[in-house]
Coordinates of C-alpha atoms and ligand atoms in Angstrom, one line a residue:
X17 CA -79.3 64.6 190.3
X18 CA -80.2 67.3 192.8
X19 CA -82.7 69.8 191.9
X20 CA -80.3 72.4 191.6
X21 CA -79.1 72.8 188.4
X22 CA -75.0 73.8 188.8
X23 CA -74.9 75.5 185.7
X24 CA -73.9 78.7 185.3
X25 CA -76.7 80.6 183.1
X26 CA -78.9 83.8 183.3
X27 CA -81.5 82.3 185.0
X28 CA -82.1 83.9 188.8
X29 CA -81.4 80.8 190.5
X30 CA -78.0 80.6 188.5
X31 CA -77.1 83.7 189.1
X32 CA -77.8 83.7 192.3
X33 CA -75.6 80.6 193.0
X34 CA -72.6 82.0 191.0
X35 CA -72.6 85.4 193.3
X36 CA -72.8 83.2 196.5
X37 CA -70.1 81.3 195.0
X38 CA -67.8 84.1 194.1
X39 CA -68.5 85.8 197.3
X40 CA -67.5 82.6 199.5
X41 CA -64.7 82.1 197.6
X42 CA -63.6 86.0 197.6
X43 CA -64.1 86.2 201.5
X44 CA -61.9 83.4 201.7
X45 CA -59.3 84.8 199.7
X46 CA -59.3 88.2 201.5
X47 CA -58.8 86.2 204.8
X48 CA -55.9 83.9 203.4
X49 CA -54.3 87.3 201.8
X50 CA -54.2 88.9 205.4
X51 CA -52.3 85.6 207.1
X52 CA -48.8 86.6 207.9
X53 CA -46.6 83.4 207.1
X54 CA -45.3 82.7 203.8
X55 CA -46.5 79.2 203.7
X56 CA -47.7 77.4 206.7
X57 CA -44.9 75.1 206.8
X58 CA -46.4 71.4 206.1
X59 CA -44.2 69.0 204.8
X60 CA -44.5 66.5 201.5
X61 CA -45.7 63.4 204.2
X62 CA -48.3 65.9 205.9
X63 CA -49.8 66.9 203.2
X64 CA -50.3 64.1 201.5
X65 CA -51.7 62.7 204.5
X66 CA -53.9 65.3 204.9
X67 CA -55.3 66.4 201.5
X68 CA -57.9 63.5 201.0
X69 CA -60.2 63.4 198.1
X70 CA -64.0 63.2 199.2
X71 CA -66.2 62.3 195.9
X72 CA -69.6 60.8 196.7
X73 CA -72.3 60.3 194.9
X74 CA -74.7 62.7 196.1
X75 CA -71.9 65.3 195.7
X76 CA -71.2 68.1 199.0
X77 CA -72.9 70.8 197.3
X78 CA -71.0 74.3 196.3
X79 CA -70.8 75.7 199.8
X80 CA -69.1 72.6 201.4
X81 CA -66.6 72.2 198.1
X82 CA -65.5 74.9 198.7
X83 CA -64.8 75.1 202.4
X84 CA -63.3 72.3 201.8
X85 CA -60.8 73.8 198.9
X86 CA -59.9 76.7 201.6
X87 CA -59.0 74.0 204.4
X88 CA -56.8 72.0 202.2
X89 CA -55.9 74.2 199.3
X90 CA -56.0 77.9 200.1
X91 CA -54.4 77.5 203.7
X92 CA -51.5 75.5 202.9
X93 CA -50.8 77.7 199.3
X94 CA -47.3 79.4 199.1
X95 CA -48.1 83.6 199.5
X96 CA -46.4 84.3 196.5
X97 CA -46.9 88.3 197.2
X98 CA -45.0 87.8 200.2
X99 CA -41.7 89.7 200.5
X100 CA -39.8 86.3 201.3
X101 CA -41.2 84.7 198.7
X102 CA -38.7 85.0 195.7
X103 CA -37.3 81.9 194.4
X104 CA -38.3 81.7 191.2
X105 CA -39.8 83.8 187.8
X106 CA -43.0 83.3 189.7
X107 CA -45.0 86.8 189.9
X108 CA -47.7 88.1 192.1
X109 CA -50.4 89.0 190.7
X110 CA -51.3 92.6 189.4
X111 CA -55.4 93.3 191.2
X112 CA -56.5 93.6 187.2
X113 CA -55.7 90.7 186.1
X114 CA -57.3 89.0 188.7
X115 CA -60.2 90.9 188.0
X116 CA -59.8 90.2 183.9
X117 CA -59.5 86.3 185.7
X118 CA -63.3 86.7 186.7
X119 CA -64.5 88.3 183.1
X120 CA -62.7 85.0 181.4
X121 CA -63.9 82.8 183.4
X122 CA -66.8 83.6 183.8
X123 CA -67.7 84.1 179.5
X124 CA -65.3 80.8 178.6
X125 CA -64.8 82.2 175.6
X126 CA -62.3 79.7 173.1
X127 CA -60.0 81.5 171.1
X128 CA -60.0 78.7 168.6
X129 CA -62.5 80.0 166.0
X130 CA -63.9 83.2 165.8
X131 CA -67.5 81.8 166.4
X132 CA -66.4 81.1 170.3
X133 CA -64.8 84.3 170.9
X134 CA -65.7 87.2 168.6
X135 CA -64.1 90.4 170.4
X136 CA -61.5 88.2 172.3
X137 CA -60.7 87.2 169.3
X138 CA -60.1 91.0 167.4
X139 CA -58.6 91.9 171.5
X140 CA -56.2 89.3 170.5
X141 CA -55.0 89.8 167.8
X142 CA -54.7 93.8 168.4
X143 CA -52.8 92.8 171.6
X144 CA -50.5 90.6 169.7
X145 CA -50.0 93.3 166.4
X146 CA -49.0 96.0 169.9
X147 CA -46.6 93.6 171.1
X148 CA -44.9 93.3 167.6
X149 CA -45.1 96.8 167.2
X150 CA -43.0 97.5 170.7
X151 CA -40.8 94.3 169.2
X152 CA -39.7 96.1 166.5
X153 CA -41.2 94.3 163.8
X154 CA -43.1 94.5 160.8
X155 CA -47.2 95.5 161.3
X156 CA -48.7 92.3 161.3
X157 CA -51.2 89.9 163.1
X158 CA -48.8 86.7 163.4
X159 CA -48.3 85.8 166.7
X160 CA -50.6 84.2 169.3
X161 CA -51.3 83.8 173.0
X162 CA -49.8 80.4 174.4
X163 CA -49.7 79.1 177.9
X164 CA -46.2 80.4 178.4
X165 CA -42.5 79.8 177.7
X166 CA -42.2 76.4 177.2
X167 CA -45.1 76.5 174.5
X168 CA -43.9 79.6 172.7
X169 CA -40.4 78.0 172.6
X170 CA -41.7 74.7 171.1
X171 CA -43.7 76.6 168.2
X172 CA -40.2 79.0 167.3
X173 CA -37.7 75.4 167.3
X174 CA -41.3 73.8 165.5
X175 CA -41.3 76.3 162.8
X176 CA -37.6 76.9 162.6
X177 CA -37.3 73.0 162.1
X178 CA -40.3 73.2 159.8
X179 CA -38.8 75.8 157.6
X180 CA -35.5 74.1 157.5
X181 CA -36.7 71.3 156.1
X182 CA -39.0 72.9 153.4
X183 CA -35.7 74.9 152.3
X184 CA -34.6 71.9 151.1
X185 CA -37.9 70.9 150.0
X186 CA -39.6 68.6 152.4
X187 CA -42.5 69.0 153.8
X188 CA -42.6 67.5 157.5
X189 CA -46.0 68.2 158.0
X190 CA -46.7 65.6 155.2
X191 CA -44.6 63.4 155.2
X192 CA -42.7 63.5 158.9
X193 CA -39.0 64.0 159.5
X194 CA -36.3 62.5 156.9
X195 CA -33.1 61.9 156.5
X196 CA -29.9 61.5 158.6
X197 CA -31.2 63.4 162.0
X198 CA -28.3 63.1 164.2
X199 CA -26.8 65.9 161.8
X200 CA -29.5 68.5 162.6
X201 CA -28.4 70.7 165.1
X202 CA -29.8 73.6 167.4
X203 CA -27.5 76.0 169.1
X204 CA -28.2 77.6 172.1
X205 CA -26.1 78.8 175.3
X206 CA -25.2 76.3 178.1
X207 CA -27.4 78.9 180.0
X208 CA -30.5 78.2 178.0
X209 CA -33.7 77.2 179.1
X210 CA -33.9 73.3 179.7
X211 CA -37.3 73.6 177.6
X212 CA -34.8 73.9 174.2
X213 CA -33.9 70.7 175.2
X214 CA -37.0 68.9 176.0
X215 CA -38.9 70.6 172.9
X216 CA -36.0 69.1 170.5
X217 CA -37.1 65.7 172.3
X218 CA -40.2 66.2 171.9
X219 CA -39.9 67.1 167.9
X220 CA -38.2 63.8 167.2
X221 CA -34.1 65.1 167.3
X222 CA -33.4 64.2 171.0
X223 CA -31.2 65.9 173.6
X224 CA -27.9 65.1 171.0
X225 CA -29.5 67.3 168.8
X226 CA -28.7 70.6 171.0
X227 CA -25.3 72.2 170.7
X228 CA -24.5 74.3 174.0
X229 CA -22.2 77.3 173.4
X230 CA -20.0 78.3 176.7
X231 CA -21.0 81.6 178.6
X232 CA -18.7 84.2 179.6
X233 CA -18.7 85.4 183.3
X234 CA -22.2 87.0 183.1
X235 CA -23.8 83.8 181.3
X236 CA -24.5 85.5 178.3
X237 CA -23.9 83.3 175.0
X238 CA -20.3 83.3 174.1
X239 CA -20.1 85.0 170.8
X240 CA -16.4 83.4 169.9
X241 CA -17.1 79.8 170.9
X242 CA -20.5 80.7 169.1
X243 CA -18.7 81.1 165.8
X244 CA -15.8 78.2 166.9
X245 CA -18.8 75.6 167.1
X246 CA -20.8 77.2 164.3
X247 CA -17.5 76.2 161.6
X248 CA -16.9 73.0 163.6
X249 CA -20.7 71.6 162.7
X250 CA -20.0 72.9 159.6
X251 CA -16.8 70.7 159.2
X252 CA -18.6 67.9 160.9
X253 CA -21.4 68.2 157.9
X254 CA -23.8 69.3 160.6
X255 CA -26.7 71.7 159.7
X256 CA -28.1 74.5 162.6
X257 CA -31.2 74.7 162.0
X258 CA -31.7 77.5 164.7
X259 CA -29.7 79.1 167.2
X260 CA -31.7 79.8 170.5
X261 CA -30.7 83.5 172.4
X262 CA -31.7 84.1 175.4
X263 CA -33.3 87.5 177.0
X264 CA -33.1 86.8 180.0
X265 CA -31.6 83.2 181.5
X266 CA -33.5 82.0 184.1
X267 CA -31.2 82.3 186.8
X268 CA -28.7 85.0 186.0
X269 CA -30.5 87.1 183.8
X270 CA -28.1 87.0 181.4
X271 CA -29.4 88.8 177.5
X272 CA -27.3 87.2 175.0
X273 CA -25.9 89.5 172.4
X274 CA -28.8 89.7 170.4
X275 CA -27.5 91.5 167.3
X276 CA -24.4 89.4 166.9
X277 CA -26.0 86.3 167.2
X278 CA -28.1 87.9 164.8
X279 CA -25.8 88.6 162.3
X280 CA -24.1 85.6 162.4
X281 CA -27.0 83.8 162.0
X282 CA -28.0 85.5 158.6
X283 CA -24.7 84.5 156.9
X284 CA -26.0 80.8 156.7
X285 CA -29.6 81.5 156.7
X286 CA -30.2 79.9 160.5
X287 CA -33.4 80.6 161.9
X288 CA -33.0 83.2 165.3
X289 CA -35.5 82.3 167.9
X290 CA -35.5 84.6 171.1
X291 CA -36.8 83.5 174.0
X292 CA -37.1 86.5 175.9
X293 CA -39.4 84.6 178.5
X294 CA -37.9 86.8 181.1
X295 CA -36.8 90.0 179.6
X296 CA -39.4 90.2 177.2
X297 CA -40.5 92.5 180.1
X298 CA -38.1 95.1 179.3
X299 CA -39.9 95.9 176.3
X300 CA -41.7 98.6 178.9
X301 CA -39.1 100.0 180.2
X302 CA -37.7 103.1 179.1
X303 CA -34.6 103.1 181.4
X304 CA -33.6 99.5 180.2
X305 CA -35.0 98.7 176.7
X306 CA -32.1 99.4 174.8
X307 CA -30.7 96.0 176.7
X308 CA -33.5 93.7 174.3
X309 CA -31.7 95.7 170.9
X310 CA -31.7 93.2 168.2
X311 CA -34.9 91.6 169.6
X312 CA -36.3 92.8 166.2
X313 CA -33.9 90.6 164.1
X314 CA -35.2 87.5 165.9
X315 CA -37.2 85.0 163.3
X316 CA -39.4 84.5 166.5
X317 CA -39.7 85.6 169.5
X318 CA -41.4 84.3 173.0
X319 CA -42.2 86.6 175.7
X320 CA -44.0 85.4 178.8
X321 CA -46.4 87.6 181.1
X322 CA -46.9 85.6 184.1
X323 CA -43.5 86.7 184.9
X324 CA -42.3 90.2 185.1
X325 CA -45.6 91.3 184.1
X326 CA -47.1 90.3 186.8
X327 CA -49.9 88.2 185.1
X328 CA -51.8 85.3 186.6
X329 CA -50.5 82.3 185.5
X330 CA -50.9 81.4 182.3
X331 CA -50.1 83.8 180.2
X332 CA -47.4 84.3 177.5
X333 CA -47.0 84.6 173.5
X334 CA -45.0 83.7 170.7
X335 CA -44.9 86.2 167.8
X336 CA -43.3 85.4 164.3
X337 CA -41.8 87.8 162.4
X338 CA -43.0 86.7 159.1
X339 CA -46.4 85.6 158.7
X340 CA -45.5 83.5 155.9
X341 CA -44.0 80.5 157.9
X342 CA -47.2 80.0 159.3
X343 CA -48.5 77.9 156.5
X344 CA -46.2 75.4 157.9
X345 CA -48.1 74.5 160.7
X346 CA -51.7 74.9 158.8
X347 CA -54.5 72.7 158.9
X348 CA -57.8 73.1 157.3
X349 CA -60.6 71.5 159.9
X350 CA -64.1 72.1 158.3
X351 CA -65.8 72.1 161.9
X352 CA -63.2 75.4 163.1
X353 CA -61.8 77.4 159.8
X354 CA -63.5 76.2 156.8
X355 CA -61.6 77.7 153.4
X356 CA -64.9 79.3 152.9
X357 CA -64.8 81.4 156.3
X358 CA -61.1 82.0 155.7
X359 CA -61.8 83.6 152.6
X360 CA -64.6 85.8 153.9
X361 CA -61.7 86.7 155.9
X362 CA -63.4 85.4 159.3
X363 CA -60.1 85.1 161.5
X364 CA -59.8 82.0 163.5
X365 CA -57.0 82.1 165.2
X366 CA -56.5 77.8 165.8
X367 CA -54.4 78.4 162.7
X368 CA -51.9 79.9 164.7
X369 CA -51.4 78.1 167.6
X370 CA -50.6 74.2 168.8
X371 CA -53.3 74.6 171.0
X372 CA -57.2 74.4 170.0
X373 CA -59.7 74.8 173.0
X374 CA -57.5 77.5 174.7
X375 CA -58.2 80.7 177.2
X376 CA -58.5 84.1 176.5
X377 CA -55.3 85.4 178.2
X378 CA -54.9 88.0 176.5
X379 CA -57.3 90.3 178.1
X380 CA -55.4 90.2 181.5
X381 CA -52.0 91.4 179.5
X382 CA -55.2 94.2 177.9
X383 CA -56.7 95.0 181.1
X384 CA -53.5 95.4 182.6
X385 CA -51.9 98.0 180.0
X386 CA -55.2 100.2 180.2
X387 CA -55.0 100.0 184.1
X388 CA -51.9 100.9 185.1
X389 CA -50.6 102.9 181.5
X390 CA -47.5 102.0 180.4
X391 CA -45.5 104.2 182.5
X392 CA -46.5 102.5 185.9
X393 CA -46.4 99.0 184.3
X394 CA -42.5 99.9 183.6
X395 CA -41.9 101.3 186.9
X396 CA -42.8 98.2 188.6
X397 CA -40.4 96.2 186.4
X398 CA -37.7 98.7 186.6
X399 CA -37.8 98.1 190.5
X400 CA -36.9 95.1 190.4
X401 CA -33.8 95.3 188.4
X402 CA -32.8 98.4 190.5
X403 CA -33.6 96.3 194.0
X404 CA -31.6 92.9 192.6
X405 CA -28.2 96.1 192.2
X406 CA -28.8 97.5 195.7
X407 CA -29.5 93.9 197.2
X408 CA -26.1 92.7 195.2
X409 CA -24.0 95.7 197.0
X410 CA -25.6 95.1 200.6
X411 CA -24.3 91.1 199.9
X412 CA -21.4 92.6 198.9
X413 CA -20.9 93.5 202.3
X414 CA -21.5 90.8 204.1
X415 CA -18.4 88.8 205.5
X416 CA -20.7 85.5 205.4
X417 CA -21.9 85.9 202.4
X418 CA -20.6 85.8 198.3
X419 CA -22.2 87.8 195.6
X420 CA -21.4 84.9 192.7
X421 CA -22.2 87.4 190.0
X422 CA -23.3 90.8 189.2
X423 CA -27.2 91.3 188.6
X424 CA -28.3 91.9 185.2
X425 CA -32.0 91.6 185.8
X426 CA -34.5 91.3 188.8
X427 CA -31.9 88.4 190.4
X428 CA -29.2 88.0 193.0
X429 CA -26.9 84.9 192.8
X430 CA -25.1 84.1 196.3
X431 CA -24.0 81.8 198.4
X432 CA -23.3 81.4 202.1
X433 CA -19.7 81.1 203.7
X434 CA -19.5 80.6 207.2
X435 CA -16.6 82.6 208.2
X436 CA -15.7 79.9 211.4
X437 CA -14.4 76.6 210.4
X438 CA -14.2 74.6 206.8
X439 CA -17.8 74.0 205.6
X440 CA -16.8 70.2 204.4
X441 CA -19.6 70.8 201.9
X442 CA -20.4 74.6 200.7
X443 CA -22.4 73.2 198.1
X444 CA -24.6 71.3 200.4
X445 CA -25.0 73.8 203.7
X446 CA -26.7 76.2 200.7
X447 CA -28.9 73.6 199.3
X448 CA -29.8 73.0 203.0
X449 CA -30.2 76.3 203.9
X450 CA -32.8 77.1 200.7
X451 CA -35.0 73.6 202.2
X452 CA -35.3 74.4 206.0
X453 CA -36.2 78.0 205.3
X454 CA -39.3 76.3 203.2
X455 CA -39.6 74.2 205.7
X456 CA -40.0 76.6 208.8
X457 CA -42.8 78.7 206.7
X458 CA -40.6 81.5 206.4
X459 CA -39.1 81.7 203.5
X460 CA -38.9 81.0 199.9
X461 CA -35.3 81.3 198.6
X462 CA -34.1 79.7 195.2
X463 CA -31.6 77.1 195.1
X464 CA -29.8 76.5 191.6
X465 CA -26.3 76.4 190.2
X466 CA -23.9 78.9 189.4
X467 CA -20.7 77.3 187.1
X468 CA -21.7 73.7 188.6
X469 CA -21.8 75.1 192.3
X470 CA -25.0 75.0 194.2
X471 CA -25.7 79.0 195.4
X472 CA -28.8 80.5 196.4
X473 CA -31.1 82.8 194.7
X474 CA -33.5 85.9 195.1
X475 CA -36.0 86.8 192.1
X476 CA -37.0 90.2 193.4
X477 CA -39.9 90.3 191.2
X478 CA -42.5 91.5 193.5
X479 CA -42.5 95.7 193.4
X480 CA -43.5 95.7 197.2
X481 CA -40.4 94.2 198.4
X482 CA -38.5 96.9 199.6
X483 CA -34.1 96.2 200.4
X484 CA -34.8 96.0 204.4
X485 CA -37.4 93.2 203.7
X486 CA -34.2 91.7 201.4
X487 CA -31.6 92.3 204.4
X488 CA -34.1 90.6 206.7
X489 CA -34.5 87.8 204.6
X490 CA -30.6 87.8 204.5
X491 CA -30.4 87.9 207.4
X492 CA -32.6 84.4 208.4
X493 CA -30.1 82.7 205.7
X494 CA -26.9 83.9 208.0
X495 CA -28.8 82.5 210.8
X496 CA -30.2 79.7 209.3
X497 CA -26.8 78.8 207.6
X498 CA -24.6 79.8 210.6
X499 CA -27.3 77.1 212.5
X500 CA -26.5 74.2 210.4
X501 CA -23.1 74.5 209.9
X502 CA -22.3 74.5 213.6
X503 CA -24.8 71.4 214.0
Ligands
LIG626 C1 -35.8 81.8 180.1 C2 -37.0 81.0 180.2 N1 -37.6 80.5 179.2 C3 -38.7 79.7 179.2 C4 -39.3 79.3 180.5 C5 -40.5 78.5 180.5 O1 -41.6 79.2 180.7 P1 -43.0 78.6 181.2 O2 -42.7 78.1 182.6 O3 -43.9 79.7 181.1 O4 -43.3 77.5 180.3 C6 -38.7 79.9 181.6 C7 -39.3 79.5 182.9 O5 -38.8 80.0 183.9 C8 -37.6 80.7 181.5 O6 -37.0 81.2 182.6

């Protein structure tokens, strides 16, 4: 072993390592922050040929690891603040929360019992009784952080599926899944989040076990075929044990008709989950809150902050409306939340989540609300679903280009129709357009489906982008899509 120890401690030498660390690794940040392209434009072969893994056994030392992470790493990331970088529900990040980044880090405090994270821990769990509060639901602590959408879905369908089950008696958590499963159904929209799906695969009822309900024109949840295949289960001798809602489809932005689906929902005792991944976000904003009413009727509800919140990734929670449910997923490990502690009322907060070791998110999500207030934090959201109506009404007017739907939320659905000449395939110019953009470093466009058609995407997340950076950007797609299309 080398004589310097590569802990990070109190001790002067440790210190003084850690700050000549962070420093290095800050400079570098500052100087890949200032680079103009989006992305530097390597391709799959070239960077696997490049990035090569150098482990020896003497080890390069701090200094040389990390040159070596801003050669191959840092140089040939994807600038997500750029203003052509908007494919996806992928933020950038707020300055805070890269600051709260360094406080978590640096403590590694684990929010699994309280004796590995005493104030995160009460930060939490204020944080999570806040967000429940601006949800609409009852004062309460149950909820937890979780490392985004995907996990906060899973505990909702978990619990939902949990509860089910112990309506009729059965405990799954002792005894495991029973009965005749191919009858146990979850609902959710054909625009759902493919993560309903996977999580119902994961929990032992397979893909066959989600029901998808059509989508009118704007992709929210059809409320009539909604009821049509709720009495058709019901004649089949099917069960629901939950119906999914959307706030906020990934694509579209669509916000299912939460109160409906709510109400419906209660007349046969189905568990509501929300996953409001996207617009969860809303709950901030004054001008379009009202859009998340009946958020509050939700049995659970996921929100997600490395989205529209502008968190560094990860950084999302589930919250559950009644605290009781959450002795269905309790477990009693001596080592992390003895009964004894429990009953001293020492909270440990592994009792809440599928997770054990797990990060202290939560104070980015803190930090952030203190920094900004929450009047700033919703103007930055609000831009983006003002930008994705003015960047819809400039497509609008484009002869080359077709708005494929109106935006609901911080996106524009479009595709490009070259005005000379049959494209033979419309489907595959846009696809091709979205890849050699990539490709050439400039931009970062989505590419998804609209109705089964490939069409192109902006998620105008990012509060700096302003419309002339989104007609630019438009602009390179005419170009770009004129340019293949005549090839
Ligand atoms: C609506 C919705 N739900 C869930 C998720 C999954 O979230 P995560 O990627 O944080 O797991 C996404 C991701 O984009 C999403 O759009």
């Amino acid at each position: 072993m080398s004589d310097v120890n590569p802990i990070l401690s109190g001790s002067a030498q440790s210190i003084a390592a850690y700050q000549e660390a962070i420093e290095q690794s800050t400079k570098a940040v500052v100087q890949w922050l200032k680079q103009p392209e989006m992305y530097q434009g390597k391709s799959v072969a070239e960077l696997r040929e490049r990035i090569q893994l150098e482990f020896n056994a003497e080890g390069l030392g701090n200094q040389a690891a990390i040159e070596r992470a801003v050669e191959y790493f840092l140089k040939d990331s994807l600038s997500v603040h750029h203003p052509q970088c908007v494919a996806h529900l992928h933020c950038p990040s707020l300055v805070i929360s890269q600051a709260a980044e360094v406080l978590i880090n640096a403590t590694n405090q684990s929010m699994d019992s309280w004796d590995q994270s005493p104030s995160a821990t009460i930060i939490e769990m204020k944080l999570i009784a806040w967000l429940r509060e601006q949800t609409g639901y009852p004062a309460g602590d149950a909820g937890v952080f979780t490392s985004g959408g995907t996990q906060s879905n899973l505990m909702g369908l978990m619990l939902a599926r949990d509860a089910f089950f112990a309506r009729q008696g059965h405990s799954v958590q002792l005894h495991g899944l029973t009965g005749n499963l191919s009858k146990i159904k979850v609902f959710c929209s054909e625009s759902a989040h493919f993560s309903v799906q996977k999580n119902m695969a994961l929990m032992g009822l397979g893909y066959q076990s989600v029901t998808q309900v059509k989508t009118d024109k704007f992709s929210r949840m059809d409320l009539n075929d909604l009821q049509a295949k709720l009495a058709q289960a019901k004649a089949n001798g099917e069960q629901v044990m939950a119906i999914v809602a959307t706030a906020g489809t990934t694509d579209a932005g669509a916000i299912d008709p939460l109160a409906e689906i709510a109400a419906l929902a209660a007349q046969e005792q189905i568990w509501v989950h929300v996953d409001a991944a996207w617009g969860g976000a809303l709950l901030l904003s004054e001008k379009y809150r009202h859009l998340l009413n009946g958020l509050e009727l939700a049995d659970s509800v996921t929100l997600d902050f490395h989205k529209q919140f502008f968190q560094t990734i990860s950084c999302g929670a589930f919250l559950l409306k009644d605290a009781r449910h959450y002795q269905l997923m309790r477990y009693q490990a001596a080592y992390l939340n003895s009964d004894f502690d429990e009953e001293q009322g020492v909270p440990n907060l592994v009792s809440k989540s599928l997770q054990t070791t797990r990060r202290f998110d939560a104070l980015k999500l803190w930090m952030g609300l203190e920094a900004l207030g929450k009047k700033q934090y919703a103007e930055i959201i609000d831009n983006g679903v003002t930008l994705a109506q003015e960047v819809a009404r400039f497509v609008a007017t484009q002869p080359q280009l077709e708005l494929v739907m109106e935006p609901q939320l911080a996106s524009v659905l479009f595709r490009f129709r070259p005005q000379s000449g049959e494209a033979a395939d419309v489907a595959l110019l846009n696809q091709r357009i979205g890849d050699a953009l990539l490709a050439s470093g400039s931009a970062n466009v989505g590419v998804t489906e609209a109705d089964g058609i490939t069409c192109l995407k902006l998620t105008l997340l990012n509060p700096t982008v302003s419309l002339e950076d989104v007609k630019v950007l438009l602009a390179s797609v005419i170009a770009c899509g004129q340019q293949l299309h005549n090839a």
